[in-house]
Amino acid sequence: MTASEIISLSALELGQAIKEGRTTSPEAVDAYLEKIAAEDGRFHSYITVLADEARARAAEVQAKIEAGELTGPLAGVPVALKDNLCTKGLLTTCASKILYNFRPPYTATAVQKLLDAGAVILGKANMDEFAMGSTTETSYFGPTGNPVDPEHVPGGSSGGSAAAVGAYLAPYALGTDTGGSIRQPASYCGVVGMKPTYGAVSRYGLIAYGSSLDQIGPLAHTVSDCAAVLETIAGHDERDSTSAGDPAIDMHYTDALVRDVKGMKIGIPSSYFGEGLDHEVKEAVLAAAEVLRAEGAEIEEFDLPMVDYAIPAYYVIAMAECSSNLSRFDGVKYGYRTERFEDLQDIYKRSRSEGFGTEVKRRLMIGAFVLSSGYYDAYYNKALKVRACIKKAFDEAFAKYDVILAPAAPTTAPKKGESLSDPLKMYLSDIYTVSVNLAGLPGITVPVGQDAKGLPIGMQILGNTFCDKTIIRAAYTYEQAAKERKGGRA
Amino acid sequence: MAVSITDQTVEYVAALAKLELSEAEKERTKKDLEEILGYMDTMNELDTEDVEPMSHVNPVKNVFREDVVINGPDRENILSNAPEEQDGCAVVPPTFN
């Protein structure tokens, strides 16, 4: 198989080709590494490319495949990992100066599950520093470019993961989603990205941002790839007590890859399609809804309350949680240490002040404020109550509908440099994604078109708690029907 | 209830977050806190008098297990990340003199 044939395959197709001996894991890894070397200068989707490690690992994996020890659908297939996922002995920076030299002593559970299934890590993908940002511009290592036009952002915070997949510099990637950080960059980069129900995937080894909101999930070119990756990484983990342990939860996600939405009830929240939504995005998402209607779904508009309160509640909770989580970075045990110190307090304060970027410091201070004595009730506790109201609004919606359709972002990818100067404006662009994290729900973004500049538009499909298979079925049905309409094979 | 952010507030939150700010950063922080907290005040439009605060969406409870060590001794590996290391410990300046 030629390198360009290899690159054109989805992750599952590549896994099949390796299994059938039409290509090998080392050939596939070489094809991607050569493309990364030639093209990633334009996009900067990777912080670290693990060329030598990947080649050595591919040879090992290939031997195991040939010996019949590795038989899964993703065996031998390379992957890009967001750089907040710990990989033993391999640089894991969280796109921050404070972790510029950190080599974790252990591997994240989700990553270990991929490795057990025969994955080969191509490299660590760029991101917003500590996943705090919506454009991948807060990375200490510099911004990532959108695969369609590198002058535009790829979204964030999993912008490197989305751009690597979108630019065909990895067949699939893992990202993390705290307030939309998988779904929004997937939308901006024209790929599929899924945030599973909170608790579906272990967070062990994910460098924490907002622990009650964070989830790991896949980004890929197809819904089938995402389902296969999720099936591989999901499940209870003793080392994350918030990972779902109920055996009644069905995690056979690939069983949901069925083209059938007949009778499925789909709700469209009118408040998500009003003021502030770009008209090209609106038209593309509503046209995609019509595709699902033609496939037999019942679609109606409804009123989803609480939308105006989602962003303030989300940012209060996320900032409060991060101000606590990031107190571990102190210049003592690992990471960056200041050179100017006399006492221990200096080490703490100066290592943190020199090691964290502007957006991280902003969130740490607001987080400290909303948790501080005298303001705790007015901000943090209030946000937790608003969170309960938002969850209740979704519970009521899912009593009537199987899934909810929404845009992933109000616009297509903005140009680089437009968001950094005005943090509040950047926060407001998360309007369609943050509620899902507050309520712990699953959401998947599928590409549904382009704007006049050719920049991708994505649609979110949201589901009820642990109904991840329902949104996979809806997303798969849309993908197959849309492909057929374009004249491709379904 | 709009919060008024004073210089003291900025110094207080910087101390809580263990950060040292330059004069320019202090000015910027004051403006950010006012603007962002002002926006967060929109939550007050919603009456939540009888609502229980929700810190976690899924029911979470304490998880117990036998007190058995499962992660092996890994001191050398862990300390290889420390900025300064001596005799199997991370080194910091004296905290008492």
Coordinates of C-alpha atoms in Angstrom, one line a residue:
Chain A
M1 CA 0.0 0.0 0.0
T2 CA 1.3 3.5 -0.8
A3 CA 1.6 6.1 1.9
S4 CA -1.2 8.1 0.5
E5 CA -3.5 5.1 0.4
I6 CA -2.7 4.4 4.1
I7 CA -3.4 8.0 5.1
S8 CA -6.8 8.0 3.3
L9 CA -8.1 5.1 5.5
S10 CA -10.1 5.6 8.6
A11 CA -8.7 4.1 11.8
L12 CA -10.8 1.0 11.5
E13 CA -10.1 0.5 7.8
L14 CA -6.4 0.8 8.6
G15 CA -6.7 -1.7 11.4
Q16 CA -8.4 -4.1 9.0
A17 CA -5.7 -3.5 6.3
I18 CA -3.0 -4.4 8.8
K19 CA -4.9 -7.4 10.0
E20 CA -5.3 -8.7 6.4
G21 CA -1.6 -8.1 5.7
R22 CA -2.3 -5.4 3.0
T23 CA 0.0 -3.1 5.0
T24 CA 1.8 -3.3 8.3
S25 CA 1.9 -1.2 11.5
P26 CA 5.5 0.0 10.8
E27 CA 4.4 1.1 7.2
A28 CA 1.5 3.0 8.6
V29 CA 3.5 4.7 11.3
D30 CA 6.2 5.6 8.7
A31 CA 3.5 7.1 6.4
Y32 CA 2.2 9.3 9.2
L33 CA 5.6 10.3 10.6
E34 CA 6.8 11.4 7.2
K35 CA 3.6 13.4 6.6
I36 CA 4.0 15.0 10.1
A37 CA 7.7 15.9 9.3
A38 CA 6.7 17.4 6.0
E39 CA 3.5 19.3 7.0
D40 CA 3.1 19.9 10.7
G41 CA 5.3 23.0 10.5
R42 CA 2.2 24.7 9.0
F43 CA -0.2 23.5 11.7
H44 CA 1.8 22.8 14.8
S45 CA -0.7 20.2 15.9
Y46 CA 1.9 18.3 17.9
I47 CA 4.0 19.5 20.9
T48 CA 6.1 16.3 20.9
V49 CA 6.5 13.8 18.0
L50 CA 7.7 10.4 19.2
A51 CA 9.3 9.2 16.0
D52 CA 11.8 6.8 17.4
E53 CA 9.5 5.4 20.1
A54 CA 6.7 5.0 17.6
R55 CA 8.8 3.1 15.1
A56 CA 10.2 0.7 17.8
R57 CA 6.7 0.2 19.2
A58 CA 5.2 -0.5 15.7
A59 CA 7.7 -3.3 15.1
E60 CA 6.8 -4.9 18.4
V61 CA 3.0 -4.5 17.8
Q62 CA 3.4 -6.0 14.3
A63 CA 5.1 -9.0 15.7
K64 CA 2.3 -9.5 18.2
I65 CA -0.3 -9.2 15.4
E66 CA 1.5 -11.7 13.3
A67 CA 1.7 -14.1 16.3
G68 CA -2.0 -13.8 16.8
E69 CA -1.6 -12.1 20.2
L70 CA -3.2 -8.8 19.1
T71 CA -6.5 -9.2 17.3
G72 CA -8.5 -6.1 18.1
P73 CA -9.8 -3.7 15.4
L74 CA -7.3 -1.0 16.4
A75 CA -4.2 -3.1 16.6
G76 CA -1.2 -1.5 14.9
V77 CA -3.1 1.8 14.2
P78 CA -1.3 5.0 15.3
V79 CA -2.8 7.6 17.5
A80 CA -2.2 11.2 18.7
L81 CA -2.8 11.9 22.4
K82 CA -3.7 15.3 23.9
D83 CA -0.7 16.4 26.0
N84 CA -2.7 16.3 29.3
L85 CA -2.8 12.5 29.3
C86 CA 0.0 11.0 31.2
T87 CA 2.3 8.6 29.3
K88 CA 5.0 6.9 31.4
G89 CA 8.4 8.2 30.7
L90 CA 7.2 10.3 27.8
L91 CA 7.1 14.1 28.0
T92 CA 3.6 15.3 29.2
T93 CA 3.5 19.1 29.3
C94 CA -0.2 20.1 29.5
A95 CA 1.1 22.8 27.1
S96 CA 2.5 24.7 30.2
K97 CA 5.9 25.9 31.1
I98 CA 5.3 24.6 34.6
L99 CA 5.4 21.0 33.2
Y100 CA 7.9 21.7 30.3
N101 CA 10.1 18.7 31.4
F102 CA 7.6 16.4 33.1
R103 CA 7.9 12.7 32.4
P104 CA 5.1 10.9 34.3
P105 CA 5.9 7.9 36.4
Y106 CA 2.7 6.2 35.2
T107 CA 0.3 6.0 32.2
A108 CA -3.3 7.1 32.1
T109 CA -5.9 4.3 32.2
A110 CA -7.5 5.3 28.9
V111 CA -4.1 5.4 27.2
Q112 CA -3.1 2.0 28.7
K113 CA -6.3 0.5 27.4
L114 CA -5.4 1.7 23.9
L115 CA -1.8 0.4 24.3
D116 CA -3.2 -3.0 25.4
A117 CA -5.3 -3.0 22.2
G118 CA -2.2 -2.4 20.1
A119 CA -2.1 1.4 19.6
V120 CA 1.1 3.1 18.6
I121 CA 1.5 6.7 20.0
L122 CA 2.7 9.1 17.2
G123 CA 3.0 12.0 19.6
K124 CA 1.5 14.4 22.1
A125 CA -1.0 16.9 20.7
N126 CA -1.0 20.6 21.3
M127 CA -3.8 22.2 23.5
D128 CA -4.7 25.2 25.5
E129 CA -2.5 25.4 28.6
F130 CA -4.1 23.1 31.2
A131 CA -7.1 22.9 28.8
M132 CA -8.0 26.4 29.7
G133 CA -9.0 28.1 26.4
S134 CA -11.3 27.7 23.4
T135 CA -8.7 28.2 20.6
T136 CA -5.4 26.4 21.5
E137 CA -3.8 29.9 21.6
T138 CA -3.0 29.8 25.3
S139 CA -0.4 26.9 24.7
Y140 CA 3.0 27.8 26.1
F141 CA 4.4 26.2 22.9
G142 CA 2.5 28.4 20.5
P143 CA -0.8 28.1 18.7
T144 CA -2.1 25.4 16.4
G145 CA -3.5 26.2 12.9
N146 CA -6.8 25.1 11.5
P147 CA -6.3 22.3 9.0
V148 CA -8.4 24.1 6.4
D149 CA -6.7 27.5 6.9
P150 CA -3.8 27.7 9.4
E151 CA -4.6 31.5 9.8
H152 CA -7.7 30.4 11.7
V153 CA -7.7 28.6 15.0
P154 CA -8.6 24.9 15.3
G155 CA -10.7 25.5 18.4
G156 CA -9.8 24.3 21.8
S157 CA -8.8 23.1 24.1
S158 CA -8.2 19.8 22.2
G159 CA -7.2 21.9 19.1
G160 CA -4.0 19.9 18.5
S161 CA -5.9 16.6 18.5
A162 CA -8.6 17.9 16.2
A163 CA -6.1 19.5 13.8
A164 CA -3.9 16.4 13.7
V165 CA -7.0 14.3 12.6
G166 CA -8.3 17.0 10.3
A167 CA -4.9 17.5 8.6
Y168 CA -4.5 13.7 8.3
L169 CA -1.5 13.7 10.6
A170 CA -3.1 11.0 12.7
P171 CA -6.0 8.6 11.9
Y172 CA -7.5 9.3 15.3
A173 CA -6.8 11.1 18.6
L174 CA -7.8 11.3 22.2
G175 CA -8.9 14.6 23.5
T176 CA -10.5 15.8 26.8
D177 CA -13.7 17.8 27.2
T178 CA -14.4 20.0 30.3
G179 CA -16.7 22.5 28.7
G180 CA -16.7 21.6 25.0
S181 CA -13.0 20.9 24.4
I182 CA -13.6 17.9 22.1
R183 CA -16.9 18.9 20.5
Q184 CA -16.0 22.5 19.5
P185 CA -12.6 21.8 18.0
A186 CA -14.1 18.8 16.1
S187 CA -16.6 21.3 14.7
Y188 CA -14.0 23.8 13.7
C189 CA -11.8 21.1 12.1
G190 CA -14.4 19.1 10.3
V191 CA -14.0 15.9 12.2
V192 CA -16.1 13.7 14.5
G193 CA -15.5 14.2 18.2
M194 CA -17.3 12.6 21.2
K195 CA -17.6 13.5 24.8
P196 CA -19.0 10.4 26.6
T197 CA -21.2 10.5 29.7
Y198 CA -19.3 11.6 32.8
G199 CA -18.0 8.4 34.3
A200 CA -17.8 6.3 31.2
V201 CA -14.1 6.7 30.9
S202 CA -11.6 6.7 33.8
R203 CA -9.9 10.0 34.4
Y204 CA -6.9 8.3 36.1
G205 CA -3.8 9.9 34.6
L206 CA -5.7 12.8 33.0
I207 CA -4.1 16.0 34.5
A208 CA -7.1 17.5 36.2
Y209 CA -8.7 20.8 35.3
G210 CA -12.4 20.6 36.6
S211 CA -12.7 17.1 38.1
S212 CA -16.5 17.1 38.1
L213 CA -16.6 18.1 34.4
D214 CA -13.6 16.5 32.7
Q215 CA -14.0 13.5 30.4
I216 CA -11.7 11.8 27.9
G217 CA -13.0 11.0 24.4
P218 CA -12.1 10.2 20.8
L219 CA -11.7 12.4 17.7
A220 CA -11.7 10.7 14.3
H221 CA -12.9 10.9 10.7
T222 CA -15.9 8.6 11.2
V223 CA -18.6 7.9 13.8
S224 CA -17.6 4.2 13.6
D225 CA -14.0 5.0 14.6
C226 CA -15.2 7.1 17.6
A227 CA -17.4 4.3 18.7
A228 CA -14.6 1.7 18.4
V229 CA -12.2 3.9 20.3
L230 CA -14.7 4.7 23.0
E231 CA -15.5 1.0 23.4
T232 CA -11.8 0.3 23.9
I233 CA -11.2 3.0 26.6
A234 CA -14.5 3.0 28.5
G235 CA -15.2 1.0 31.7
H236 CA -14.8 1.1 35.5
D237 CA -11.4 1.7 37.0
E238 CA -10.6 1.2 40.6
R239 CA -8.2 4.1 40.4
D240 CA -11.1 6.6 39.5
S241 CA -13.9 6.3 42.0
T242 CA -16.1 8.5 39.7
S243 CA -15.8 6.0 36.8
A244 CA -19.1 4.1 36.3
G245 CA -19.1 0.7 38.0
D246 CA -22.7 -0.4 37.3
P247 CA -22.6 -3.5 35.2
A248 CA -26.1 -2.6 33.8
I249 CA -24.5 0.2 31.8
D250 CA -24.2 -0.9 28.2
M251 CA -20.8 0.0 26.8
H252 CA -20.9 -2.0 23.6
Y253 CA -20.8 1.2 21.6
T254 CA -20.1 -0.3 18.2
D255 CA -23.4 -2.2 18.4
A256 CA -25.1 1.2 17.9
L257 CA -23.6 1.7 14.5
V258 CA -26.9 1.1 12.8
R259 CA -28.6 3.3 10.2
D260 CA -31.9 3.6 11.9
V261 CA -33.6 6.6 13.5
K262 CA -37.2 5.6 12.6
G263 CA -39.4 7.0 15.3
M264 CA -36.5 8.6 17.2
K265 CA -37.7 11.8 18.9
I266 CA -35.4 14.7 18.3
G267 CA -35.7 18.0 20.1
I268 CA -34.3 21.3 18.8
P269 CA -34.0 23.9 21.5
S270 CA -35.2 27.2 20.0
S271 CA -33.0 29.2 22.3
Y272 CA -29.9 27.6 20.7
F273 CA -30.9 28.9 17.3
G274 CA -31.7 32.6 18.1
E275 CA -29.6 35.7 18.5
G276 CA -25.8 35.3 18.3
L277 CA -25.8 32.2 16.0
D278 CA -24.1 32.7 12.6
H279 CA -26.7 32.2 9.8
E280 CA -24.5 29.8 7.8
V281 CA -24.1 27.6 10.9
K282 CA -27.8 27.8 11.6
E283 CA -28.7 26.8 8.1
A284 CA -26.2 23.9 7.9
V285 CA -27.4 22.4 11.3
L286 CA -31.1 22.8 10.4
A287 CA -30.4 21.2 7.0
A288 CA -28.8 18.3 8.8
A289 CA -31.8 17.9 11.0
E290 CA -33.9 17.6 7.8
V291 CA -31.6 14.7 6.7
L292 CA -32.5 12.9 10.0
R293 CA -36.2 13.7 9.4
A294 CA -36.0 12.1 6.0
E295 CA -34.5 9.0 7.7
G296 CA -37.7 8.7 9.8
A297 CA -36.9 10.8 12.9
E298 CA -39.6 13.0 14.5
I299 CA -38.3 16.5 14.9
E300 CA -39.7 19.4 16.9
E301 CA -38.6 22.6 18.4
F302 CA -38.9 23.1 22.1
D303 CA -38.0 25.5 24.8
L304 CA -34.9 24.6 26.9
P305 CA -34.8 26.9 29.9
M306 CA -31.7 28.0 31.9
V307 CA -29.5 28.6 28.8
D308 CA -28.5 32.1 30.0
Y309 CA -27.1 30.8 33.3
A310 CA -25.0 27.9 31.9
I311 CA -21.9 29.9 31.2
P312 CA -21.6 31.8 34.5
A313 CA -22.3 28.6 36.4
Y314 CA -19.9 26.6 34.3
Y315 CA -17.0 29.1 34.7
V316 CA -17.5 29.5 38.5
I317 CA -17.4 25.8 39.0
A318 CA -14.5 25.1 36.5
M319 CA -12.4 27.9 38.0
A320 CA -13.1 26.9 41.6
E321 CA -12.2 23.3 40.8
C322 CA -9.0 24.3 38.9
S323 CA -7.8 26.6 41.7
S324 CA -7.9 23.6 43.9
N325 CA -6.5 21.1 41.4
L326 CA -3.6 23.3 40.3
S327 CA -2.3 23.9 43.8
R328 CA -0.2 20.8 43.4
F329 CA 2.2 22.6 41.1
D330 CA 4.7 24.0 43.5
G331 CA 8.2 23.7 42.0
V332 CA 9.1 21.0 44.5
K333 CA 8.2 17.5 43.3
Y334 CA 8.3 17.9 39.5
G335 CA 8.2 20.5 36.7
Y336 CA 9.5 24.1 36.5
R337 CA 11.3 25.7 39.5
T338 CA 12.2 29.4 39.7
E339 CA 15.8 30.3 39.8
R340 CA 15.3 33.2 42.2
F341 CA 14.4 32.1 45.7
E342 CA 15.4 32.4 49.2
D343 CA 12.8 30.5 51.1
L344 CA 10.1 27.9 50.4
Q345 CA 7.3 30.5 49.9
D346 CA 9.5 32.0 47.1
I347 CA 9.7 28.6 45.4
Y348 CA 5.9 28.2 45.5
K349 CA 5.0 31.7 44.4
R350 CA 7.7 32.4 41.8
S351 CA 7.6 28.9 40.3
R352 CA 3.8 29.3 39.8
S353 CA 4.0 32.9 38.7
E354 CA 6.7 32.2 36.1
G355 CA 5.4 28.8 35.2
F356 CA 1.7 29.5 34.5
G357 CA 0.4 31.6 31.6
T358 CA -2.0 34.5 31.8
E359 CA -5.3 32.6 31.2
V360 CA -4.4 30.0 33.8
K361 CA -3.5 32.7 36.4
R362 CA -6.7 34.5 35.7
R363 CA -8.8 31.3 36.3
L364 CA -6.8 30.4 39.5
M365 CA -7.5 33.8 41.0
I366 CA -11.1 33.9 40.1
G367 CA -11.4 30.4 41.4
A368 CA -9.8 31.4 44.7
F369 CA -12.1 34.3 44.9
V370 CA -15.4 32.4 44.4
L371 CA -14.3 29.9 47.0
S372 CA -13.1 32.5 49.5
S373 CA -14.8 33.2 52.8
G374 CA -17.7 35.7 52.3
Y375 CA -18.1 34.9 48.5
Y376 CA -18.5 31.1 48.7
D377 CA -22.3 31.3 48.9
A378 CA -22.8 34.1 46.5
Y379 CA -20.7 32.4 43.7
Y380 CA -19.7 28.8 44.2
N381 CA -22.7 27.5 46.1
K382 CA -25.0 29.6 43.8
A383 CA -23.4 28.0 40.8
L384 CA -23.9 24.5 42.2
K385 CA -27.6 25.3 42.6
V386 CA -27.8 26.6 39.1
R387 CA -26.2 23.4 38.0
A388 CA -29.0 21.4 39.6
C389 CA -31.5 23.6 37.8
I390 CA -29.7 22.9 34.5
K391 CA -29.7 19.2 35.1
K392 CA -33.4 19.3 35.9
A393 CA -34.1 21.2 32.6
F394 CA -32.3 18.4 30.7
D395 CA -34.1 15.7 32.6
E396 CA -37.4 17.2 31.6
A397 CA -36.2 17.5 28.0
F398 CA -35.1 13.9 27.8
A399 CA -38.4 12.8 29.2
K400 CA -39.8 14.0 25.8
Y401 CA -36.9 13.5 23.4
D402 CA -34.3 10.8 22.7
V403 CA -31.7 13.2 21.5
I404 CA -31.2 17.0 21.2
L405 CA -29.6 18.7 18.2
A406 CA -27.5 21.9 18.6
P407 CA -24.7 23.8 17.0
A408 CA -21.3 23.2 18.5
A409 CA -20.3 26.8 18.4
P410 CA -22.0 30.1 17.3
T411 CA -19.6 30.6 14.4
T412 CA -17.0 28.8 12.4
A413 CA -13.3 29.0 13.4
P414 CA -12.2 32.6 14.1
K415 CA -8.9 34.0 13.0
K416 CA -5.9 33.6 15.3
G417 CA -5.5 36.5 17.7
E418 CA -9.2 37.6 17.9
S419 CA -10.0 35.8 21.1
L420 CA -7.1 36.3 23.5
S421 CA -7.6 40.0 24.2
D422 CA -11.1 39.6 25.5
P423 CA -11.5 36.5 27.8
L424 CA -15.2 37.1 28.5
K425 CA -15.9 37.0 24.8
M426 CA -14.0 33.7 24.5
Y427 CA -16.0 32.3 27.4
L428 CA -19.3 33.4 25.8
S429 CA -18.5 31.3 22.6
D430 CA -18.9 28.2 24.7
I431 CA -22.7 28.7 25.0
Y432 CA -23.7 25.5 23.2
T433 CA -21.3 23.1 24.9
V434 CA -20.9 23.8 28.6
S435 CA -24.4 22.8 29.8
V436 CA -23.6 19.2 28.7
N437 CA -20.6 19.1 31.1
L438 CA -22.6 20.6 34.0
A439 CA -25.2 17.9 33.5
G440 CA -22.7 15.1 32.8
L441 CA -24.4 14.2 29.5
P442 CA -22.9 12.6 26.3
G443 CA -22.5 14.7 23.2
I444 CA -21.0 14.0 19.7
T445 CA -20.1 16.5 17.0
V446 CA -20.4 15.5 13.3
P447 CA -19.4 17.6 10.3
V448 CA -22.5 19.0 8.5
G449 CA -21.0 21.5 6.0
Q450 CA -18.8 24.5 5.4
D451 CA -19.3 28.2 5.4
A452 CA -18.5 30.5 2.4
K453 CA -14.8 30.5 3.3
G454 CA -14.7 26.7 3.3
L455 CA -14.4 26.5 7.1
P456 CA -16.1 23.4 8.6
I457 CA -19.5 23.5 10.5
G458 CA -20.3 20.8 13.0
M459 CA -23.6 19.7 14.6
Q460 CA -23.9 18.4 18.2
I461 CA -26.1 15.5 19.1
L462 CA -26.8 15.3 22.8
G463 CA -28.2 12.4 24.8
N464 CA -29.4 11.5 28.2
T465 CA -27.0 10.1 30.9
F466 CA -25.5 6.8 29.7
C467 CA -27.5 6.9 26.5
D468 CA -24.3 7.3 24.5
K469 CA -25.4 4.5 22.2
T470 CA -28.4 6.6 21.1
I471 CA -26.4 9.5 20.0
I472 CA -23.9 7.2 18.2
R473 CA -26.9 5.7 16.3
A474 CA -28.2 9.2 15.4
A475 CA -24.7 10.4 14.4
Y476 CA -24.0 7.2 12.3
T477 CA -27.4 7.5 10.6
Y478 CA -26.7 11.1 9.7
E479 CA -23.2 10.3 8.5
Q480 CA -24.4 7.5 6.2
A481 CA -27.4 9.4 4.8
A482 CA -25.3 12.5 4.1
K483 CA -22.6 10.4 2.4
E484 CA -25.2 8.8 0.2
R485 CA -26.7 12.2 -0.7
K486 CA -23.2 13.4 -1.8
G487 CA -23.1 10.4 -4.1
G488 CA -20.5 8.4 -2.0
R489 CA -21.2 4.9 -1.0
A490 CA -23.2 4.7 2.2
Chain B
M1 CA -24.9 42.6 44.0
A2 CA -21.9 44.0 42.1
V3 CA -18.6 43.3 43.7
S4 CA -16.2 46.2 43.9
I5 CA -12.7 45.0 43.5
T6 CA -10.1 46.9 45.5
D7 CA -6.3 46.6 45.3
Q8 CA -6.5 44.7 48.6
T9 CA -8.9 42.2 46.9
V10 CA -6.4 41.6 44.2
E11 CA -3.6 41.1 46.6
Y12 CA -5.8 38.7 48.7
V13 CA -6.7 36.5 45.7
A14 CA -3.1 36.5 44.5
A15 CA -2.0 35.3 47.9
L16 CA -4.7 32.6 48.0
A17 CA -3.6 31.4 44.6
K18 CA 0.1 31.6 45.6
L19 CA 0.9 34.0 42.8
E20 CA 3.1 37.1 42.7
L21 CA 1.8 39.7 40.3
S22 CA 3.6 42.6 38.5
E23 CA 2.0 46.0 38.7
A24 CA 0.6 45.6 35.2
E25 CA -0.8 42.2 36.1
K26 CA -2.5 43.6 39.2
E27 CA -4.3 46.3 37.1
R28 CA -5.3 43.7 34.6
T29 CA -6.6 41.3 37.3
K30 CA -8.7 44.1 38.8
K31 CA -10.4 44.8 35.5
D32 CA -10.8 41.0 34.8
L33 CA -12.3 40.3 38.2
E34 CA -14.8 43.1 37.9
E35 CA -15.9 42.2 34.4
I36 CA -16.0 38.5 34.8
L37 CA -17.6 38.4 38.3
G38 CA -20.0 41.1 37.1
Y39 CA -21.1 38.7 34.4
M40 CA -21.3 35.8 36.8
D41 CA -23.8 37.9 38.8
T42 CA -26.4 37.1 36.1
M43 CA -27.0 33.9 38.1
N44 CA -28.7 36.0 40.7
E45 CA -31.7 36.5 38.3
L46 CA -32.5 32.9 39.0
D47 CA -34.4 32.1 42.2
T48 CA -32.6 29.0 43.7
E49 CA -34.0 29.4 47.2
D50 CA -35.2 25.8 47.5
V51 CA -32.6 24.1 45.3
E52 CA -30.0 21.7 46.7
P53 CA -26.5 22.5 45.4
M54 CA -25.2 19.8 43.0
S55 CA -21.4 19.3 43.2
H56 CA -21.6 16.0 41.3
V57 CA -24.1 14.9 38.7
N58 CA -23.8 11.1 39.3
P59 CA -24.4 9.8 42.7
V60 CA -20.9 9.5 44.3
K61 CA -20.2 7.8 47.5
N62 CA -17.1 6.8 49.5
V63 CA -15.4 3.8 48.0
F64 CA -13.7 1.5 50.5
R65 CA -11.1 -1.1 49.9
E66 CA -8.6 -3.1 51.9
D67 CA -5.6 -1.1 53.0
V68 CA -3.2 -2.9 50.7
V69 CA -0.3 -1.3 48.9
I70 CA -0.8 -1.8 45.1
N71 CA 1.7 0.7 43.7
G72 CA 5.2 -0.7 44.1
P73 CA 8.2 1.2 45.4
D74 CA 8.9 3.7 42.6
R75 CA 10.9 6.4 44.5
E76 CA 13.8 6.7 42.0
N77 CA 11.4 7.0 39.1
I78 CA 9.2 9.6 40.8
L79 CA 12.2 11.6 42.1
S80 CA 13.7 11.8 38.6
N81 CA 11.2 14.6 38.0
A82 CA 12.2 16.6 41.1
P83 CA 14.0 19.9 40.4
E84 CA 16.5 19.0 43.2
E85 CA 16.9 15.6 44.8
Q86 CA 19.2 14.2 47.5
D87 CA 19.2 10.9 49.4
G88 CA 15.8 9.9 48.0
C89 CA 14.1 13.1 48.9
A90 CA 13.0 16.3 47.1
V91 CA 15.1 19.2 48.4
V92 CA 13.6 22.6 49.5
P93 CA 15.2 25.5 51.4
P94 CA 15.0 25.3 55.2
T95 CA 11.5 26.3 56.5
F96 CA 12.8 27.0 60.0
N97 CA 16.0 28.6 61.0

